[in-house]
């Protein structure tokens, strides 16, 4: 049984009920998500060969401190960094470290800021210098998967409509959808009900209602869909070591579709965006 609950009246934990947010919730999410999107914009010129993911992490922390935003991942279930940096065959939850990025790498940077208790969760892919055509194509396919998932959001549809839109496009492009991680309700909580699967059928899952807020964050592989988590307990990689990509937006369901809270103010949320001087 799916239950829906007015967000203001809900306990501050994931009970499985789906929260419905009103105008204050939407306004709170706009503020938090704008800081996240601006940070991801700032990273475009900072992701270059030779830069370490630790340096990127420090920037994400400092940018948050400068903008009244706390990184939600800090001390989240034992995670100790301000963002996730997932390079090449890393699917998600890569941990920033002191290894320099190399020309040709593709890296996902996933940032969640908490502003006044609201969580803004978004990630994008960053090419490091010149990348191979196959990598470029994976970024294009993955970005298009997210956009098609977003286009499926409207009251009355089921969460499965999002998954179907993503899976059908990814597989038509001979790519694979990762099954082990999904999008999630977000708002007052970082990870809340419902799960948003990136595969499946339009007639599955709870019905989308105005006021729901969740992420869509497809992980798409060039090879097989299977992943494993490394012994650090976080880093998820493709089993076949094929390239993986991910884009993530936070959206809120409106009367006739959805509002995307994490749009780039500078129009940089798309593949093919490179650091100046390397274009
Ligand atoms: N931001 C990720 C998401 O999209 C979650 C990262 S949790 C962490 O849901 F602990 F790995 F950082
Ligand atoms: Co997320
Ligand atoms: Co995220």
mmCIF file of N, CA and C in Angstrom, residues 60-156:
data_model
loop_
_atom_site.group_PDB
_atom_site.id
_atom_site.type_symbol
_atom_site.label_atom_id
_atom_site.label_comp_id
_atom_site.label_asym_id
_atom_site.label_seq_id
_atom_site.Cartn_x
_atom_site.Cartn_y
_atom_site.Cartn_z
ATOM 1 N N UNK A 60 34.226 22.101 -3.142
ATOM 2 C CA UNK A 60 32.797 21.900 -2.841
ATOM 3 C C UNK A 60 32.511 22.267 -1.385
ATOM 4 N N UNK A 61 33.412 21.887 -0.493
ATOM 5 C CA UNK A 61 33.229 22.230 0.924
ATOM 6 C C UNK A 61 33.256 23.748 1.115
ATOM 7 N N UNK A 62 34.297 24.398 0.566
ATOM 8 C CA UNK A 62 34.461 25.850 0.749
ATOM 9 C C UNK A 62 33.315 26.626 0.111
ATOM 10 N N UNK A 63 32.890 26.202 -1.079
ATOM 11 C CA UNK A 63 31.783 26.884 -1.763
ATOM 12 C C UNK A 63 30.524 26.801 -0.898
ATOM 13 N N UNK A 64 30.323 25.650 -0.294
ATOM 14 C CA UNK A 64 29.174 25.499 0.609
ATOM 15 C C UNK A 64 29.268 26.446 1.783
ATOM 16 N N UNK A 65 30.441 26.490 2.415
ATOM 17 C CA UNK A 65 30.618 27.368 3.580
ATOM 18 C C UNK A 65 30.376 28.831 3.205
ATOM 19 N N UNK A 66 30.784 29.198 1.985
ATOM 20 C CA UNK A 66 30.598 30.588 1.533
ATOM 21 C C UNK A 66 29.142 30.918 1.220
ATOM 22 N N UNK A 67 28.300 29.888 1.073
ATOM 23 C CA UNK A 67 26.917 30.123 0.641
ATOM 24 C C UNK A 67 25.881 29.554 1.602
ATOM 25 N N UNK A 68 26.275 29.361 2.854
ATOM 26 C CA UNK A 68 25.318 28.894 3.865
ATOM 27 C C UNK A 68 24.789 27.502 3.589
ATOM 28 N N UNK A 69 25.639 26.667 2.967
ATOM 29 C CA UNK A 69 25.198 25.341 2.550
ATOM 30 C C UNK A 69 26.124 24.264 3.125
ATOM 31 N N UNK A 70 25.542 23.260 3.736
ATOM 32 C CA UNK A 70 26.315 22.166 4.324
ATOM 33 C C UNK A 70 26.283 20.965 3.373
ATOM 34 N N UNK A 71 27.438 20.384 3.040
ATOM 35 C CA UNK A 71 27.422 19.172 2.211
ATOM 36 C C UNK A 71 26.722 18.027 2.963
ATOM 37 N N UNK A 72 25.666 17.483 2.364
ATOM 38 C CA UNK A 72 24.861 16.448 3.032
ATOM 39 C C UNK A 72 25.623 15.139 3.191
ATOM 40 N N UNK A 73 26.652 14.937 2.366
ATOM 41 C CA UNK A 73 27.374 13.655 2.410
ATOM 42 C C UNK A 73 28.376 13.596 3.564
ATOM 43 N N UNK A 74 28.736 14.768 4.132
ATOM 44 C CA UNK A 74 29.721 14.810 5.220
ATOM 45 C C UNK A 74 29.190 14.047 6.429
ATOM 46 N N UNK A 75 29.875 12.965 6.776
ATOM 47 C CA UNK A 75 29.456 12.120 7.903
ATOM 48 C C UNK A 75 28.118 11.421 7.675
ATOM 49 N N UNK A 76 27.736 11.295 6.401
ATOM 50 C CA UNK A 76 26.528 10.551 6.066
ATOM 51 C C UNK A 76 26.855 9.061 6.024
ATOM 52 N N UNK A 77 26.288 8.291 6.936
ATOM 53 C CA UNK A 77 26.546 6.840 7.002
ATOM 54 C C UNK A 77 28.032 6.503 6.921
ATOM 55 N N UNK A 78 28.862 7.331 7.570
ATOM 56 C CA UNK A 78 30.302 7.048 7.602
ATOM 57 C C UNK A 78 31.089 7.635 6.442
ATOM 58 N N UNK A 79 30.399 8.275 5.485
ATOM 59 C CA UNK A 79 31.096 8.927 4.369
ATOM 60 C C UNK A 79 31.704 10.231 4.886
ATOM 61 N N UNK A 80 32.957 10.543 4.462
ATOM 62 C CA UNK A 80 33.633 11.686 5.087
ATOM 63 C C UNK A 80 33.994 12.806 4.116
ATOM 64 N N UNK A 81 33.416 12.777 2.900
ATOM 65 C CA UNK A 81 33.744 13.811 1.913
ATOM 66 C C UNK A 81 32.522 14.665 1.593
ATOM 67 N N UNK A 82 32.784 15.798 0.908
ATOM 68 C CA UNK A 82 31.720 16.762 0.597
ATOM 69 C C UNK A 82 31.025 16.490 -0.731
ATOM 70 N N UNK A 83 31.570 15.527 -1.503
ATOM 71 C CA UNK A 83 30.954 15.169 -2.778
ATOM 72 C C UNK A 83 31.415 13.769 -3.153
ATOM 73 N N UNK A 84 30.856 13.232 -4.230
ATOM 74 C CA UNK A 84 31.350 11.980 -4.799
ATOM 75 C C UNK A 84 31.967 12.302 -6.150
ATOM 76 N N UNK A 85 33.095 11.651 -6.459
ATOM 77 C CA UNK A 85 33.787 11.861 -7.732
ATOM 78 C C UNK A 85 34.007 10.491 -8.367
ATOM 79 N N UNK A 86 33.265 10.210 -9.429
ATOM 80 C CA UNK A 86 33.263 8.869 -10.013
ATOM 81 C C UNK A 86 33.856 8.916 -11.414
ATOM 82 N N UNK A 87 35.043 8.312 -11.542
ATOM 83 C CA UNK A 87 35.846 8.428 -12.763
ATOM 84 C C UNK A 87 35.725 7.165 -13.627
ATOM 85 N N UNK A 88 35.502 7.365 -14.935
ATOM 86 C CA UNK A 88 35.534 6.297 -15.948
ATOM 87 C C UNK A 88 34.626 5.111 -15.609
ATOM 88 N N UNK A 89 35.187 3.970 -15.170
ATOM 89 C CA UNK A 89 34.343 2.794 -14.916
ATOM 90 C C UNK A 89 33.716 2.827 -13.520
ATOM 91 N N UNK A 90 33.970 3.894 -12.760
ATOM 92 C CA UNK A 90 33.281 4.045 -11.470
ATOM 93 C C UNK A 90 31.867 4.537 -11.746
ATOM 94 N N UNK A 91 30.895 3.784 -11.241
ATOM 95 C CA UNK A 91 29.483 4.038 -11.525
ATOM 96 C C UNK A 91 28.963 5.183 -10.658
ATOM 97 N N UNK A 92 29.292 5.140 -9.361
ATOM 98 C CA UNK A 92 28.851 6.183 -8.425
ATOM 99 C C UNK A 92 29.595 6.017 -7.104
ATOM 100 N N UNK A 93 29.484 7.050 -6.233
ATOM 101 C CA UNK A 93 30.030 7.025 -4.872
ATOM 102 C C UNK A 93 31.548 6.887 -4.828
ATOM 103 N N UNK A 94 32.229 7.344 -5.904
ATOM 104 C CA UNK A 94 33.689 7.405 -5.862
ATOM 105 C C UNK A 94 34.123 8.396 -4.793
ATOM 106 N N UNK A 95 35.154 8.051 -4.044
ATOM 107 C CA UNK A 95 35.620 8.876 -2.924
ATOM 108 C C UNK A 95 36.783 9.759 -3.386
ATOM 109 N N UNK A 96 36.670 11.077 -3.205
ATOM 110 C CA UNK A 96 37.771 11.961 -3.601
ATOM 111 C C UNK A 96 39.092 11.526 -2.965
ATOM 112 N N UNK A 97 40.176 11.607 -3.758
ATOM 113 C CA UNK A 97 41.503 11.246 -3.239
ATOM 114 C C UNK A 97 42.572 12.117 -3.896
ATOM 115 N N UNK A 98 43.839 11.792 -3.640
ATOM 116 C CA UNK A 98 44.911 12.687 -4.099
ATOM 117 C C UNK A 98 45.485 12.299 -5.463
ATOM 118 N N UNK A 99 44.786 11.445 -6.191
ATOM 119 C CA UNK A 99 45.252 11.065 -7.536
ATOM 120 C C UNK A 99 44.827 12.123 -8.556
ATOM 121 N N UNK A 100 45.750 12.615 -9.375
ATOM 122 C CA UNK A 100 45.370 13.639 -10.360
ATOM 123 C C UNK A 100 44.491 13.071 -11.478
ATOM 124 N N UNK A 101 43.556 13.886 -11.943
ATOM 125 C CA UNK A 101 42.766 13.524 -13.123
ATOM 126 C C UNK A 101 43.684 13.523 -14.330
ATOM 127 N N UNK A 102 43.346 12.635 -15.298
ATOM 128 C CA UNK A 102 44.183 12.518 -16.498
ATOM 129 C C UNK A 102 43.391 12.883 -17.739
ATOM 130 N N UNK A 103 44.076 13.465 -18.708
ATOM 131 C CA UNK A 103 43.473 13.785 -20.000
ATOM 132 C C UNK A 103 42.709 12.555 -20.506
ATOM 133 N N UNK A 104 41.469 12.757 -20.917
ATOM 134 C CA UNK A 104 40.670 11.660 -21.462
ATOM 135 C C UNK A 104 39.735 11.024 -20.455
ATOM 136 N N UNK A 105 39.927 11.326 -19.158
ATOM 137 C CA UNK A 105 39.003 10.801 -18.136
ATOM 138 C C UNK A 105 37.628 11.457 -18.289
ATOM 139 N N UNK A 106 36.598 10.730 -17.869
ATOM 140 C CA UNK A 106 35.294 11.366 -17.657
ATOM 141 C C UNK A 106 34.976 11.186 -16.175
ATOM 142 N N UNK A 107 34.521 12.272 -15.544
ATOM 143 C CA UNK A 107 34.260 12.198 -14.104
ATOM 144 C C UNK A 107 32.887 12.772 -13.790
ATOM 145 N N UNK A 108 32.143 12.017 -12.977
ATOM 146 C CA UNK A 108 30.880 12.527 -12.443
ATOM 147 C C UNK A 108 31.164 13.178 -11.098
ATOM 148 N N UNK A 109 30.642 14.384 -10.921
ATOM 149 C CA UNK A 109 30.728 15.039 -9.613
ATOM 150 C C UNK A 109 29.314 15.210 -9.088
ATOM 151 N N UNK A 110 29.072 14.633 -7.912
ATOM 152 C CA UNK A 110 27.730 14.588 -7.312
ATOM 153 C C UNK A 110 27.748 15.381 -6.013
ATOM 154 N N UNK A 111 26.957 16.449 -5.988
ATOM 155 C CA UNK A 111 26.935 17.358 -4.840
ATOM 156 C C UNK A 111 25.529 17.439 -4.270
ATOM 157 N N UNK A 112 25.421 17.334 -2.959
ATOM 158 C CA UNK A 112 24.147 17.594 -2.282
ATOM 159 C C UNK A 112 24.407 18.595 -1.170
ATOM 160 N N UNK A 113 23.786 19.769 -1.285
ATOM 161 C CA UNK A 113 23.894 20.776 -0.232
ATOM 162 C C UNK A 113 22.601 20.824 0.562
ATOM 163 N N UNK A 114 22.751 21.082 1.851
ATOM 164 C CA UNK A 114 21.598 21.335 2.711
ATOM 165 C C UNK A 114 21.565 22.823 3.033
ATOM 166 N N UNK A 115 20.481 23.481 2.644
ATOM 167 C CA UNK A 115 20.291 24.911 2.929
ATOM 168 C C UNK A 115 18.981 25.053 3.689
ATOM 169 N N UNK A 116 19.053 25.572 4.903
ATOM 170 C CA UNK A 116 17.858 25.712 5.759
ATOM 171 C C UNK A 116 17.090 24.388 5.887
ATOM 172 N N UNK A 117 17.821 23.278 5.891
ATOM 173 C CA UNK A 117 17.176 21.971 6.065
ATOM 174 C C UNK A 117 16.674 21.328 4.786
ATOM 175 N N UNK A 118 16.815 22.026 3.632
ATOM 176 C CA UNK A 118 16.378 21.471 2.345
ATOM 177 C C UNK A 118 17.569 20.922 1.585
ATOM 178 N N UNK A 119 17.407 19.766 0.941
ATOM 179 C CA UNK A 119 18.504 19.074 0.263
ATOM 180 C C UNK A 119 18.441 19.282 -1.256
ATOM 181 N N UNK A 120 19.506 19.821 -1.827
ATOM 182 C CA UNK A 120 19.599 19.991 -3.288
ATOM 183 C C UNK A 120 20.620 19.021 -3.838
ATOM 184 N N UNK A 121 20.183 18.031 -4.601
ATOM 185 C CA UNK A 121 21.019 16.893 -5.024
ATOM 186 C C UNK A 121 21.142 16.889 -6.549
ATOM 187 N N UNK A 122 22.366 16.988 -7.053
ATOM 188 C CA UNK A 122 22.556 16.992 -8.503
ATOM 189 C C UNK A 122 23.953 16.520 -8.851
ATOM 190 N N UNK A 123 24.095 15.933 -10.033
ATOM 191 C CA UNK A 123 25.424 15.564 -10.515
ATOM 192 C C UNK A 123 25.494 15.722 -12.020
ATOM 193 N N UNK A 124 26.713 15.942 -12.488
ATOM 194 C CA UNK A 124 26.963 16.076 -13.924
ATOM 195 C C UNK A 124 28.256 15.358 -14.270
ATOM 196 N N UNK A 125 28.452 15.155 -15.578
ATOM 197 C CA UNK A 125 29.701 14.598 -16.087
ATOM 198 C C UNK A 125 30.613 15.726 -16.553
ATOM 199 N N UNK A 126 31.903 15.562 -16.275
ATOM 200 C CA UNK A 126 32.916 16.529 -16.691
ATOM 201 C C UNK A 126 33.985 15.802 -17.497
ATOM 202 N N UNK A 127 34.190 16.206 -18.761
ATOM 203 C CA UNK A 127 35.302 15.627 -19.520
ATOM 204 C C UNK A 127 36.598 16.265 -19.055
ATOM 205 N N UNK A 128 37.647 15.466 -18.948
ATOM 206 C CA UNK A 128 38.962 15.994 -18.564
ATOM 207 C C UNK A 128 39.771 16.156 -19.850
ATOM 208 N N UNK A 129 39.896 17.402 -20.316
ATOM 209 C CA UNK A 129 40.574 17.655 -21.592
ATOM 210 C C UNK A 129 39.815 16.997 -22.731
ATOM 211 N N UNK A 130 40.562 16.494 -23.707
ATOM 212 C CA UNK A 130 39.952 15.809 -24.853
ATOM 213 C C UNK A 130 39.575 14.389 -24.466
ATOM 214 N N UNK A 131 38.357 13.971 -24.786
ATOM 215 C CA UNK A 131 37.951 12.597 -24.484
ATOM 216 C C UNK A 131 37.630 11.856 -25.779
ATOM 217 N N UNK A 132 37.622 10.530 -25.688
ATOM 218 C CA UNK A 132 37.352 9.705 -26.871
ATOM 219 C C UNK A 132 35.896 9.848 -27.315
ATOM 220 N N UNK A 133 35.672 9.590 -28.595
ATOM 221 C CA UNK A 133 34.326 9.695 -29.155
ATOM 222 C C UNK A 133 33.334 8.787 -28.418
ATOM 223 N N UNK A 134 33.765 7.581 -28.039
ATOM 224 C CA UNK A 134 32.861 6.642 -27.349
ATOM 225 C C UNK A 134 32.417 7.210 -26.001
ATOM 226 N N UNK A 135 33.342 7.896 -25.331
ATOM 227 C CA UNK A 135 33.013 8.495 -24.036
ATOM 228 C C UNK A 135 32.037 9.653 -24.226
ATOM 229 N N UNK A 136 32.316 10.455 -25.260
ATOM 230 C CA UNK A 136 31.454 11.597 -25.576
ATOM 231 C C UNK A 136 30.026 11.118 -25.859
ATOM 232 N N UNK A 137 29.934 10.035 -26.606
ATOM 233 C CA UNK A 137 28.625 9.488 -26.956
ATOM 234 C C UNK A 137 27.913 8.982 -25.701
ATOM 235 N N UNK A 138 28.643 8.347 -24.783
ATOM 236 C CA UNK A 138 28.027 7.869 -23.538
ATOM 237 C C UNK A 138 27.458 9.045 -22.743
ATOM 238 N N UNK A 139 28.174 10.153 -22.708
ATOM 239 C CA UNK A 139 27.666 11.328 -21.992
ATOM 240 C C UNK A 139 26.382 11.827 -22.649
ATOM 241 N N UNK A 140 26.363 11.853 -23.978
ATOM 242 C CA UNK A 140 25.164 12.313 -24.689
ATOM 243 C C UNK A 140 23.979 11.403 -24.411
ATOM 244 N N UNK A 141 24.208 10.097 -24.479
ATOM 245 C CA UNK A 141 23.116 9.138 -24.239
ATOM 246 C C UNK A 141 22.601 9.277 -22.805
ATOM 247 N N UNK A 142 23.517 9.394 -21.845
ATOM 248 C CA UNK A 142 23.112 9.443 -20.440
ATOM 249 C C UNK A 142 22.333 10.724 -20.130
ATOM 250 N N UNK A 143 22.805 11.835 -20.677
ATOM 251 C CA UNK A 143 22.096 13.108 -20.501
ATOM 252 C C UNK A 143 20.692 13.013 -21.109
ATOM 253 N N UNK A 144 20.598 12.440 -22.282
ATOM 254 C CA UNK A 144 19.290 12.288 -22.945
ATOM 255 C C UNK A 144 18.378 11.359 -22.131
ATOM 256 N N UNK A 145 18.947 10.324 -21.515
ATOM 257 C CA UNK A 145 18.164 9.443 -20.630
ATOM 258 C C UNK A 145 17.515 10.255 -19.516
ATOM 259 N N UNK A 146 18.309 11.111 -18.874
ATOM 260 C CA UNK A 146 17.763 11.930 -17.784
ATOM 261 C C UNK A 146 16.658 12.838 -18.313
ATOM 262 N N UNK A 147 16.894 13.478 -19.463
ATOM 263 C CA UNK A 147 15.891 14.407 -20.002
ATOM 264 C C UNK A 147 14.597 13.682 -20.359
ATOM 265 N N UNK A 148 14.721 12.473 -20.902
ATOM 266 C CA UNK A 148 13.511 11.700 -21.232
ATOM 267 C C UNK A 148 12.788 11.251 -19.965
ATOM 268 N N UNK A 149 13.544 10.918 -18.927
ATOM 269 C CA UNK A 149 12.927 10.568 -17.646
ATOM 270 C C UNK A 149 12.146 11.752 -17.094
ATOM 271 N N UNK A 150 12.750 12.931 -17.158
ATOM 272 C CA UNK A 150 12.090 14.142 -16.659
ATOM 273 C C UNK A 150 10.821 14.430 -17.456
ATOM 274 N N UNK A 151 10.895 14.213 -18.766
ATOM 275 C CA UNK A 151 9.737 14.504 -19.634
ATOM 276 C C UNK A 151 8.551 13.577 -19.326
ATOM 277 N N UNK A 152 8.808 12.450 -18.666
ATOM 278 C CA UNK A 152 7.737 11.492 -18.339
ATOM 279 C C UNK A 152 7.020 11.854 -17.033
ATOM 280 N N UNK A 153 7.525 12.863 -16.332
ATOM 281 C CA UNK A 153 6.958 13.210 -15.019
ATOM 282 C C UNK A 153 5.720 14.096 -15.162
ATOM 283 N N UNK A 154 4.605 13.620 -14.670
ATOM 284 C CA UNK A 154 3.367 14.414 -14.582
ATOM 285 C C UNK A 154 2.432 13.712 -13.623
ATOM 286 N N UNK A 155 1.539 14.458 -12.957
ATOM 287 C CA UNK A 155 0.599 13.818 -12.033
ATOM 288 C C UNK A 155 -0.231 12.777 -12.785
ATOM 289 N N UNK A 156 -0.458 11.665 -12.137
ATOM 290 C CA UNK A 156 -1.272 10.607 -12.752
ATOM 291 C C UNK A 156 -0.441 9.507 -13.371
#
